[in-house]
Amino acid sequence: MSHFQSYFPDTGSVDMTDRTSALDKSHIERLTAMADRYPERRSALLPMLHYVQAVDGRVSPVGIEICAEIVGATSAEVSGVATFYTQFRRRAGGKHHIGICTTALCAVMGGDALVETVERKLGIQADETTPDGLFTLERIECNAACDFAPVMMVNWEFMDNMTPDKAEQLLDDLAAGRVVHSTRGPEITSWADTEAVLAGLDDGRADEGPSAGGPSLEGVRLAAEHGWTGVPGKDTK
Amino acid sequence: MTDTLTPVLTRNWGTDRSWTLDAYRAQGGYAGLKQALTMSPKAVTDLVKDAGLRGRGGAGFPTGLKWSFVPQDNPNPKYLVVNGDESEPGTCKDIPLMMASPHTLVEGVIISAYAINAHTAFIYIRGEVAHPIRRVRAAVREAYAAGLLGANILGSGYDLELIVHAGAGAYICGEETALLNSLAGLRGQPRLRPPFPAVAGLYASPTVINNVESIATVPSILAYGKDWFQSMGTEKSKGFTIYSLSGHVARPGQYEAPLGITMRELLELAGGVRAGHTLKFFTPGGSSTPILTAADLDVTLDYEGLAAKGTMLGTKAMQIFDETVSVVRTTRRWVDFYKHESCGKCTPCREGTWWLAQILARLEAGEGEPGDVDKLVSVASSIGGRSFCPLADGAVACVTSAVKHFREEFEVGYTTPAWEHLPYAQSTLFAKEVRP
């Protein structure tokens, strides 16, 4: 690899004539209501595309046209937005999205080893989906949980301080349909359910999980131990 | 004399159901808002300006001063946008804040929006974190139900609508003008400044953009006063902040302390480098800030102290790496990150990060060509300062600082793969668990 090579994975071969879509009248009404919440309709485009994914499993060509009509843009413009952001899929993926952070710190702390473990376990490479449609694997960039490194995300819920053994157990549990909880969040359901949350729907799970994980509380714990406080008055705990 | 650690924003994170309105009120929450509503918007702005609060999201610009730039005679609506796109490698403070105490942020939004006469505000949260988004949305719902948002807040006559908006995966949207484009439903690409957002931001209207932590700090200034805030910190870096320690440290986590604590003190509080190992290098403020080494442990972690060392406070994200770690490997990964996240708008960044990544790939593989290290520095110098936004500067900061401190280790890459020079399994959290 001594000279410059262009490398553009995941381009081409999206069938824009594929008209399959589960979007119906009620979905379109909801998309329209989302757009109406903003001072300018086009502002709702990202949440709307999350919603299209929740329903269609991908940013479908039909979904793009519907969003374009609602926000008053061309379908080419909406496609241009959809392809800019990494969370938007142009092809259907697995029921569960497995993201493993391999940015520098997580990679060093074990993220690279986790990718190897999961690839071997599932028999797929990153950016691929298992033949049974259960798992899509992605190497993700820093997910703002560095004090819990190495970090795995399942359907964009935190799976902190991951190890190869824990990862294998987690995949077994999900495949068997056993109940799995995020280490700092709710019960794991599916990638599509999370997409609906990102679109703004309330799944009633805000109260699940702890207030914070251990590392988030290290400073507070130490301060309490030493009697250190930041605020005056009585509420200093 | 202030305490070594000063939990303010973090102090309620471990309490029972800390994310709910009841729990937040029980520890004095929304007292800052009540105080603010007795003052004029300008008086609130002046208070925050006089307190000396500076942005906690990277640039360190004085928050109150930013607010004062909003032209109040502009006939367009004013907007407040909170940057919750926390994506800078190493940075992990806003996500736990939004998860554990979303009402701190909501209270800060109401006060800050009031100060700039905005009636619509947005919290833009990166899309890859579902639970913090749930918690912030739930807090906003509670606030509306309690009359803290919507029309005539607490009988004051002030109205505010607050929209929680999820992004969709793009580091660049942490840059303020890219975030505004993203919030307008466009590709998240930065804009040329001027005009600055204070004059022509969202929908070409006056807009203030502040980081989550900056906004979350505002209620405490209103509740406890300017003198209290200024009793912490240094002459030019006032107050307290959340430091995030990660990597090869005994107790990684969030440590809230007055600005100006030294790296040595902070590392000791966190139990030092993991047992049996020594510090090799660390980032002071995320991967976009030039790295420092064990020789820099006495640096004060404030805006001035780090600038004097040729680096930046950034997001106060200390990623700590011990002697087992290959700096060639980490530099390559950071550059891969910037390559992946470059929005493609400016040629030096779009093309240059690809070149850096390829040179670093062959150095990591032990297939470097003589002169590659000089070529790295040369390419880097053609990228930095030549783009619309600071992403490119961050991409080269990790390269040039690493070469400055560890040039010989990069030259090892002419003959020896990094994984042979410093076997990777030694660096993992589960060093014993890795199978052959």
XYZ file of C-alpha atoms in Angstrom:
673
model
C 0.000 0.000 0.000
C 2.659 2.482 -0.950
C 0.586 4.661 -3.233
C -2.742 6.394 -2.901
C -5.750 4.156 -3.287
C -9.345 5.239 -3.367
C -11.600 3.069 -1.259
C -15.315 3.662 -1.072
C -17.082 0.789 0.631
C -20.823 0.513 0.774
C -21.476 2.512 -2.351
C -23.650 1.585 -5.270
C -26.032 -1.313 -5.601
C -28.878 0.293 -3.668
C -31.966 -0.438 -5.706
C -33.718 2.903 -5.872
C -36.593 1.318 -7.782
C -37.385 -0.946 -4.809
C -40.852 0.242 -3.800
C -41.325 -2.018 -0.796
C -42.283 -0.056 2.299
C -44.465 -0.514 5.362
C -45.171 3.206 5.658
C -48.928 3.779 5.706
C -51.254 6.703 6.268
C -50.825 6.725 10.040
C -47.045 6.825 9.693
C -47.290 9.715 7.270
C -49.506 11.571 9.725
C -46.931 11.066 12.441
C -44.111 12.220 10.165
C -46.115 15.322 9.330
C -46.745 16.037 13.002
C -43.014 15.738 13.664
C -42.299 18.311 10.975
C -44.947 20.655 12.364
C -43.205 20.817 15.756
C -40.311 22.828 14.342
C -40.251 26.496 13.315
C -39.212 25.243 9.859
C -40.337 21.812 8.735
C -37.071 20.663 7.264
C -35.505 20.759 10.738
C -37.373 17.549 11.507
C -35.585 15.622 8.781
C -33.178 13.645 10.970
C -35.843 12.470 13.427
C -38.126 11.707 10.458
C -35.479 9.536 8.829
C -34.995 7.722 12.149
C -38.721 7.039 12.073
C -38.578 5.753 8.488
C -35.885 3.327 9.644
C -37.977 2.221 12.609
C -40.806 1.270 10.254
C -38.960 0.106 7.144
C -35.743 -1.220 8.678
C -33.800 1.141 6.439
C -34.067 4.542 4.807
C -36.256 3.251 2.003
C -36.651 5.050 -1.322
C -40.364 5.432 -0.583
C -39.544 6.892 2.832
C -37.186 9.380 1.258
C -39.894 10.541 -1.153
C -42.444 10.899 1.636
C -40.047 12.916 3.800
C -39.112 15.083 0.830
C -42.732 15.910 0.149
C -43.474 16.724 3.792
C -40.495 19.029 4.316
C -40.618 20.609 0.856
C -37.294 19.319 -0.460
C -36.384 17.154 -3.421
C -35.792 13.452 -2.911
C -32.216 14.025 -4.088
C -31.724 16.541 -1.280
C -33.140 14.142 1.294
C -30.935 11.337 -0.072
C -27.987 13.657 0.274
C -28.779 14.158 3.944
C -29.511 10.478 4.606
C -26.169 9.367 3.164
C -24.190 11.874 5.244
C -25.005 10.380 8.648
C -23.636 7.002 9.711
C -26.718 5.899 11.645
C -28.847 5.816 8.531
C -28.931 2.458 6.753
C -29.663 2.061 3.104
C -30.026 -1.712 3.371
C -31.903 -3.754 5.925
C -29.787 -5.039 8.813
C -30.182 -7.360 11.774
C -32.665 -7.247 14.631
C -29.827 -6.160 16.916
C -27.097 -3.666 16.092
C -23.791 -4.518 17.743
C -21.405 -1.563 17.816
C -17.883 -1.991 19.134
C -15.811 1.119 19.716
C -12.423 0.912 18.025
C -11.332 4.521 18.320
C -7.878 4.748 19.905
C -8.601 4.375 23.610
C -11.229 1.639 23.382
C -9.174 -0.168 20.723
C -6.171 -0.242 23.047
C -8.227 -1.229 26.083
C -9.647 -4.226 24.223
C -12.006 -3.045 21.497
C -9.906 -4.646 18.762
C -9.901 -7.969 20.612
C -13.669 -7.705 21.044
C -14.166 -7.231 17.312
C -12.122 -10.371 16.655
C -14.126 -12.315 19.214
C -17.492 -11.209 17.874
C -16.498 -11.716 14.239
C -15.391 -15.263 15.020
C -18.461 -15.967 17.119
C -20.954 -14.674 14.561
C -19.027 -15.752 11.473
C -19.296 -12.310 9.890
C -17.088 -9.286 9.386
C -17.844 -5.732 10.480
C -20.621 -4.086 8.407
C -22.207 -7.478 7.753
C -25.378 -9.142 9.023
C -25.724 -12.737 10.193
C -27.694 -14.980 7.799
C -30.395 -15.483 10.450
C -31.016 -11.729 10.474
C -30.271 -11.392 14.184
C -27.086 -9.333 14.310
C -25.390 -6.556 12.372
C -21.844 -5.774 13.475
C -20.251 -2.361 13.161
C -16.960 -0.872 14.312
C -18.072 2.426 15.801
C -16.232 5.613 16.685
C -15.971 7.100 20.170
C -19.329 6.806 21.927
C -18.658 9.084 24.911
C -18.184 6.354 27.494
C -14.378 6.282 27.658
C -14.323 5.785 31.431
C -16.142 2.495 30.799
C -13.726 1.289 28.089
C -13.834 -0.937 26.209
C -17.377 -0.115 25.179
C -19.922 -2.089 23.229
C -23.256 -0.633 22.205
C -26.264 -2.869 21.554
C -28.991 -0.975 19.727
C -27.294 2.198 20.973
C -27.587 1.182 24.640
C -24.412 1.004 26.723
C -22.713 -2.315 27.422
C -19.845 -1.031 29.530
C -16.478 -2.583 30.405
C -16.968 -5.351 27.883
C -14.755 -8.447 27.796
C -14.579 -11.266 25.220
C -16.295 -13.700 27.607
C -19.072 -11.266 28.467
C -19.552 -10.486 24.778
C -20.008 -14.157 23.890
C -22.504 -14.600 26.720
C -24.384 -11.488 25.645
C -24.704 -12.723 22.064
C -25.859 -16.145 23.282
C -28.480 -14.530 25.521
C -29.800 -12.287 22.770
C -29.900 -15.164 20.277
C -31.824 -17.299 22.771
C -34.283 -14.492 23.434
C -33.285 -14.195 27.092
C -33.817 -10.854 28.849
C -30.723 -8.647 28.645
C -30.329 -5.248 30.283
C -27.977 -2.451 29.333
C -25.399 -1.854 32.049
C -26.652 1.751 32.278
C -30.029 1.579 30.657
C -33.148 -0.404 29.884
C -33.923 -3.897 28.712
C -32.574 -4.526 25.238
C -35.363 -4.916 22.679
C -34.369 -4.205 19.072
C -32.586 -1.749 16.821
C -35.918 -0.705 15.308
C -37.347 0.106 18.749
C -34.356 2.344 19.455
C -34.816 4.093 16.118
C -38.372 4.953 17.182
C -36.999 6.452 20.409
C -34.512 8.538 18.441
C -37.394 9.727 16.290
C -39.025 11.064 19.450
C -41.481 8.338 20.460
C -41.819 7.573 24.152
C -41.278 3.872 24.910
C -41.847 4.376 28.638
C -38.375 3.124 29.565
C -36.772 6.339 30.850
C -37.005 5.115 34.446
C -35.202 1.836 33.759
C -31.553 1.419 34.723
C -29.469 3.251 37.306
C -28.891 6.990 37.609
C -25.222 6.519 36.778
C -22.538 3.873 36.377
C -19.666 3.405 38.834
C -16.998 5.508 37.096
C -19.433 8.439 36.735
C -19.604 8.539 40.534
C -15.895 8.164 41.404
C -15.389 11.864 42.108
C -18.561 12.157 44.177
C -17.644 9.065 46.164
C -14.158 10.373 46.897
C -15.494 13.801 47.878
C -17.964 12.244 50.331
C -15.157 10.155 51.818
C -13.088 13.292 52.482
C -15.950 15.630 53.349
C -15.250 17.809 50.322
C -18.116 19.885 48.960
C -18.808 22.155 46.058
C -21.932 23.967 47.146
C -22.604 26.007 50.269
C -25.343 25.144 52.736
C -27.006 21.947 53.711
C -27.419 19.983 50.483
C -23.796 19.055 50.206
C -24.094 15.320 49.811
C -9.493 27.647 50.573
C -11.727 25.460 48.451
C -11.867 21.691 48.640
C -9.825 19.444 46.360
C -12.918 18.102 44.659
C -16.020 20.287 44.398
C -19.055 18.299 43.307
C -21.685 20.722 42.023
C -23.010 19.324 38.762
C -22.174 15.767 39.763
C -23.290 15.955 43.386
C -26.713 14.375 42.876
C -25.730 11.785 40.284
C -25.796 8.901 42.727
C -29.045 9.753 44.502
C -32.214 7.705 44.188
C -34.068 8.373 40.913
C -31.870 11.447 40.468
C -33.259 12.066 36.982
C -36.782 12.894 38.196
C -38.199 16.320 38.973
C -39.040 15.306 42.550
C -35.473 14.218 43.275
C -34.033 17.318 41.617
C -36.297 19.637 43.588
C -35.515 17.803 46.814
C -31.888 18.862 46.482
C -32.714 22.486 45.751
C -33.305 22.271 42.008
C -34.948 25.154 40.105
C -33.923 27.695 42.785
C -31.640 29.264 40.172
C -34.542 29.691 37.776
C -36.696 31.360 40.430
C -33.843 33.763 41.134
C -33.333 34.487 37.414
C -37.000 35.302 36.861
C -36.761 38.069 39.468
C -34.004 39.683 37.377
C -33.998 41.308 33.943
C -32.594 39.215 31.076
C -29.696 41.630 30.787
C -28.935 41.324 34.484
C -28.780 37.528 34.116
C -26.396 37.871 31.173
C -24.240 40.320 33.104
C -24.115 38.029 36.124
C -22.904 35.056 34.061
C -20.434 37.298 32.269
C -19.104 38.790 35.516
C -18.852 35.357 37.128
C -16.358 34.449 34.437
C -17.938 31.222 33.178
C -16.138 30.046 30.050
C -17.346 27.449 27.572
C -16.824 23.866 28.705
C -17.143 22.330 25.247
C -13.647 22.967 23.951
C -13.038 26.535 22.871
C -13.340 28.201 26.278
C -15.126 31.302 25.023
C -16.747 33.359 27.825
C -20.377 32.251 27.995
C -21.958 35.515 29.126
C -19.988 37.451 26.552
C -21.357 35.146 23.827
C -24.876 35.895 25.056
C -24.204 39.627 25.000
C -23.348 39.436 21.276
C -26.960 38.601 20.397
C -28.327 41.733 18.712
C -31.519 42.352 20.677
C -32.733 44.873 18.095
C -32.732 42.189 15.378
C -36.405 41.604 14.479
C -35.948 37.839 13.979
C -36.630 35.320 16.757
C -33.643 34.465 18.963
C -32.703 30.823 19.474
C -30.767 28.896 22.091
C -29.189 25.631 20.945
C -27.490 23.257 23.361
C -24.672 21.206 21.935
C -25.077 17.687 23.282
C -23.253 16.049 20.397
C -20.493 14.852 22.744
C -18.206 12.924 20.373
C -14.659 14.159 20.916
C -12.598 11.035 21.656
C -12.033 10.847 25.415
C -14.981 13.069 26.288
C -17.642 11.446 28.447
C -19.106 14.027 30.841
C -22.253 15.362 29.146
C -23.751 11.915 28.563
C -23.686 10.926 32.275
C -24.964 14.411 33.194
C -27.945 14.069 30.860
C -28.559 10.539 32.123
C -28.306 11.271 35.857
C -29.546 14.845 36.150
C -31.316 16.049 33.013
C -33.174 18.687 35.029
C -29.889 20.499 35.715
C -29.634 20.959 31.959
C -33.300 21.860 31.510
C -33.081 24.485 34.267
C -29.957 25.889 32.621
C -31.727 26.054 29.273
C -34.656 28.013 30.688
C -32.400 30.540 32.441
C -30.084 30.934 29.436
C -32.923 31.272 26.942
C -34.508 33.887 29.203
C -31.215 35.794 29.310
C -31.062 36.114 25.514
C -34.824 36.607 25.032
C -35.275 33.337 23.144
C -38.669 31.657 23.077
C -37.556 28.493 21.318
C -34.631 26.355 22.432
C -33.195 23.060 21.237
C -31.108 20.369 22.883
C -29.232 18.538 20.121
C -28.041 15.152 21.410
C -25.951 12.741 19.397
C -28.087 9.894 18.112
C -25.900 7.026 19.327
C -26.979 7.293 22.969
C -30.603 6.236 23.401
C -30.907 6.371 27.176
C -29.704 9.932 27.799
C -32.160 10.999 25.103
C -34.992 9.195 26.925
C -34.039 10.816 30.226
C -33.797 14.356 28.811
C -37.117 13.956 26.994
C -38.748 12.682 30.192
C -37.357 15.668 32.102
C -38.712 18.062 29.490
C -42.156 16.426 29.736
C -42.072 16.792 33.520
C -40.999 20.419 33.215
C -43.883 21.231 30.879
C -46.348 19.537 33.248
C -44.965 21.533 36.184
C -45.259 24.885 34.412
C -41.484 25.217 34.072
C -41.733 25.216 30.280
C -44.391 26.432 27.883
C -46.432 29.594 28.351
C -46.037 31.955 31.300
C -43.316 30.036 33.145
C -43.935 30.131 36.904
C -46.269 33.079 36.359
C -43.473 35.271 35.059
C -45.004 36.029 31.681
C -42.025 34.406 29.969
C -42.723 31.672 27.376
C -40.325 28.985 26.161
C -40.663 25.948 23.906
C -37.916 23.328 24.254
C -37.314 20.660 21.615
C -35.053 17.653 22.196
C -33.484 16.651 18.889
C -31.515 13.478 18.133
C -28.646 13.557 15.661
C -27.771 10.625 13.448
C -24.067 9.930 13.754
C -21.568 12.595 12.712
C -18.711 13.903 14.886
C -18.578 17.069 12.816
C -21.972 18.128 14.166
C -20.217 19.023 17.418
C -18.819 21.998 15.505
C -21.336 24.770 16.078
C -22.068 25.824 12.513
C -22.250 22.193 11.339
C -24.664 21.522 14.180
C -26.854 24.405 13.023
C -26.913 23.033 9.490
C -27.781 19.599 10.833
C -30.564 21.076 12.954
C -31.893 22.771 9.829
C -32.190 19.339 8.164
C -29.078 19.653 6.029
C -25.822 17.730 5.811
C -23.754 18.618 8.852
C -21.092 20.700 7.180
C -19.523 23.781 8.776
C -20.123 27.282 7.494
C -17.641 30.051 7.031
C -17.628 32.587 9.860
C -18.424 35.474 9.932
C -21.304 35.843 10.147
C -21.185 34.254 13.570
C -24.227 32.379 14.873
C -24.959 35.157 17.373
C -25.913 37.272 14.356
C -26.984 34.708 11.737
C -27.339 31.212 13.188
C -30.331 28.898 12.980
C -32.678 30.027 10.182
C -30.282 32.974 9.713
C -31.503 34.334 13.045
C -29.522 35.295 16.171
C -28.522 32.056 17.885
C -26.489 31.115 20.913
C -24.883 27.678 20.979
C -23.433 26.390 24.231
C -22.136 23.048 25.415
C -24.249 20.935 27.801
C -21.874 21.453 30.733
C -21.716 25.229 30.211
C -25.515 25.504 30.275
C -25.790 23.100 33.209
C -23.407 25.307 35.205
C -25.622 28.382 34.866
C -28.269 27.446 37.494
C -25.602 27.141 40.206
C -24.321 30.644 39.465
C -27.840 32.003 39.855
C -28.497 29.989 43.001
C -25.209 30.540 44.847
C -23.886 33.733 43.313
C -20.911 35.145 41.511
C -18.641 35.300 44.572
C -19.169 31.621 45.302
C -18.352 30.718 41.684
C -15.243 32.882 41.680
C -14.025 31.418 44.958
C -13.026 28.408 42.858
C -10.582 28.274 39.989
C -7.770 30.570 38.928
C -7.601 34.218 38.001
C -8.613 33.721 34.373
C -10.223 30.279 34.617
C -13.006 30.709 37.141
C -15.119 28.063 38.749
C -15.193 24.295 38.661
C -15.481 21.729 35.908
C -15.840 18.022 35.259
C -12.589 16.268 34.400
C -12.961 12.901 32.658
C -10.197 10.365 33.233
C -10.059 7.240 31.127
C -7.661 4.535 30.033
C -4.836 3.109 32.095
C -5.771 4.687 35.384
C -6.745 2.794 38.538
C -10.152 4.463 38.876
C -11.320 5.990 35.614
C -14.276 8.308 35.914
C -15.646 11.810 36.365
C -13.927 14.137 38.825
C -15.390 17.594 39.409
C -12.767 20.019 40.687
C -11.846 23.703 40.628
C -10.092 24.751 37.425
C -6.361 24.805 37.955
C -5.923 21.444 39.667
C -2.735 19.810 38.385
C -2.598 16.642 36.357
C -0.489 15.077 39.112
C -3.171 15.770 41.742
C -5.964 14.515 39.523
C -4.094 11.339 38.641
C -3.416 10.671 42.325
C -7.101 11.120 43.141
C -7.880 8.521 40.501
C -5.492 6.063 42.123
C -2.630 6.657 39.707
C -1.721 4.713 36.609
C -2.910 1.087 36.755
C -0.890 -1.072 39.113
C 2.575 -2.059 37.956
C 2.693 0.412 35.092
C 3.930 3.926 34.377
C 2.497 6.885 32.487
C 3.617 7.216 28.872
C 1.384 9.963 27.473
C -2.024 11.571 27.912
C -4.417 13.890 26.142
C -5.401 16.909 28.239
C -8.644 17.726 26.463
C -9.638 15.024 24.027
C -7.813 13.652 21.014
C -7.824 17.033 19.247
C -5.483 18.527 21.846
C -1.720 17.874 21.535
C -0.599 15.037 23.813
C 1.604 15.507 26.867
C 3.902 13.108 28.715
C 4.991 12.242 32.255
C 7.272 15.305 32.131
C 4.152 17.505 32.098
C 2.394 16.155 35.198
C 2.599 19.450 37.070
C 0.703 21.373 34.414
C -2.345 23.191 35.793
C -5.478 22.013 34.074
C -6.941 25.375 33.177
C -7.188 27.329 29.936
C -3.920 29.223 30.472
C -1.826 26.434 31.975
C -2.374 24.139 29.036
C -1.997 26.892 26.449
C 1.423 27.580 27.960
C 2.325 23.955 27.195
C 1.268 24.362 23.577
C -1.908 22.389 24.034
C -5.498 23.063 25.157
C -7.943 22.368 27.963
C -10.451 21.308 25.295
C -13.148 19.125 26.807
C -10.990 18.235 29.844
C -10.822 14.636 28.717
C -7.672 12.977 29.995
C -7.045 9.751 28.142
C -4.202 8.055 29.967
C -1.892 5.568 28.283
C 0.804 3.533 30.025
C 4.148 2.228 28.784
C 2.589 -0.812 27.085
C 0.854 1.351 24.488
C 2.155 1.962 20.989
C 1.846 5.658 20.236
C 2.007 4.795 16.526
C -1.101 2.673 16.945
C -3.075 5.291 18.876
C -2.066 8.054 16.473
C -3.162 5.952 13.527
C -6.521 5.256 15.153
C -7.103 8.896 15.893
C -6.246 9.823 12.328
C -8.549 7.071 11.056
C -11.226 8.683 13.200
C -10.694 12.134 11.677
C -10.549 10.650 8.195
C -13.869 8.921 8.809
C -15.440 12.023 10.327
C -14.114 14.638 7.908
C -17.230 16.103 6.315
C -15.521 16.435 2.940
C -16.113 20.141 2.490
C -12.516 21.414 2.642
C -9.929 19.756 0.426
C -6.936 19.845 2.814
C -8.884 17.956 5.464
C -10.765 15.590 3.140
C -7.664 14.538 1.189
C -4.991 15.157 3.804
C -6.465 12.892 6.452
C -6.468 10.050 3.867
C -2.780 10.599 3.189
C -1.917 10.698 6.881
C -3.907 7.524 7.477
C -2.058 5.640 4.751
C 1.382 6.679 5.963
C 0.455 5.755 9.525
C -0.944 2.400 8.403
C 2.356 1.372 6.888
C 4.314 2.667 9.873
C 2.145 0.600 12.195
C 2.706 -2.455 9.997
C 6.473 -1.978 10.053
C 6.429 -1.197 6.338
C 7.300 2.474 6.543
C 9.478 3.997 3.868
C 12.502 6.071 4.871
C 11.387 9.678 5.133
C 7.814 8.785 6.106
C 8.026 10.514 9.460
C 9.111 13.770 7.836
C 6.374 13.262 5.258
C 3.806 12.929 8.060
C 4.877 16.231 9.547
C 4.936 17.851 6.125
C 1.454 16.665 5.174
C 0.180 17.710 8.599
C 1.525 21.206 8.090
C -0.449 21.433 4.838
C -3.707 20.579 6.622
C -3.712 22.545 9.872
C -5.230 26.012 9.704
C -6.388 25.514 6.133
C -9.969 24.457 6.674
C -13.272 26.069 7.636
C -13.471 24.376 11.011
C -11.110 22.997 13.667
C -11.581 19.305 12.784
C -8.495 19.453 10.583
C -6.461 21.150 13.317
C -7.435 18.371 15.709
C -6.479 15.726 13.162
C -2.935 17.040 12.876
C -2.469 17.968 16.562
C -2.283 14.313 17.581
C 0.197 13.584 14.778
C 2.620 16.450 15.280
C 2.624 16.193 19.076
C 3.175 12.427 18.981
C 6.073 12.779 16.546
C 7.529 15.553 18.677
C 7.578 13.384 21.806
C 8.145 9.926 20.297
C 9.868 10.369 16.941
C 12.080 7.312 17.435
C 9.092 5.084 17.985
C 7.642 6.170 14.643
C 10.996 5.393 13.010
C 10.806 1.872 14.410
C 7.920 1.563 11.959
C 10.418 1.487 9.079
C 11.395 -2.024 10.091
C 9.186 -3.439 12.849
C 5.414 -3.708 13.216
C 4.084 -1.826 16.221
C 2.423 -5.001 17.526
C 5.819 -6.691 17.708
C 7.499 -3.661 19.233
C 4.777 -3.336 21.896
C 2.462 -6.389 21.911
C -1.129 -5.175 21.945
C -2.508 -7.766 24.368
C -0.565 -6.128 27.214
C -2.627 -2.965 26.942
C -6.105 -4.446 27.262
C -8.389 -4.189 30.253
C -8.597 -7.977 30.284
C -4.896 -8.642 29.697
C -5.162 -12.078 31.320
C -8.302 -12.988 29.492
C -7.031 -12.706 25.920
C -6.662 -16.072 24.333
C -3.661 -17.005 22.223
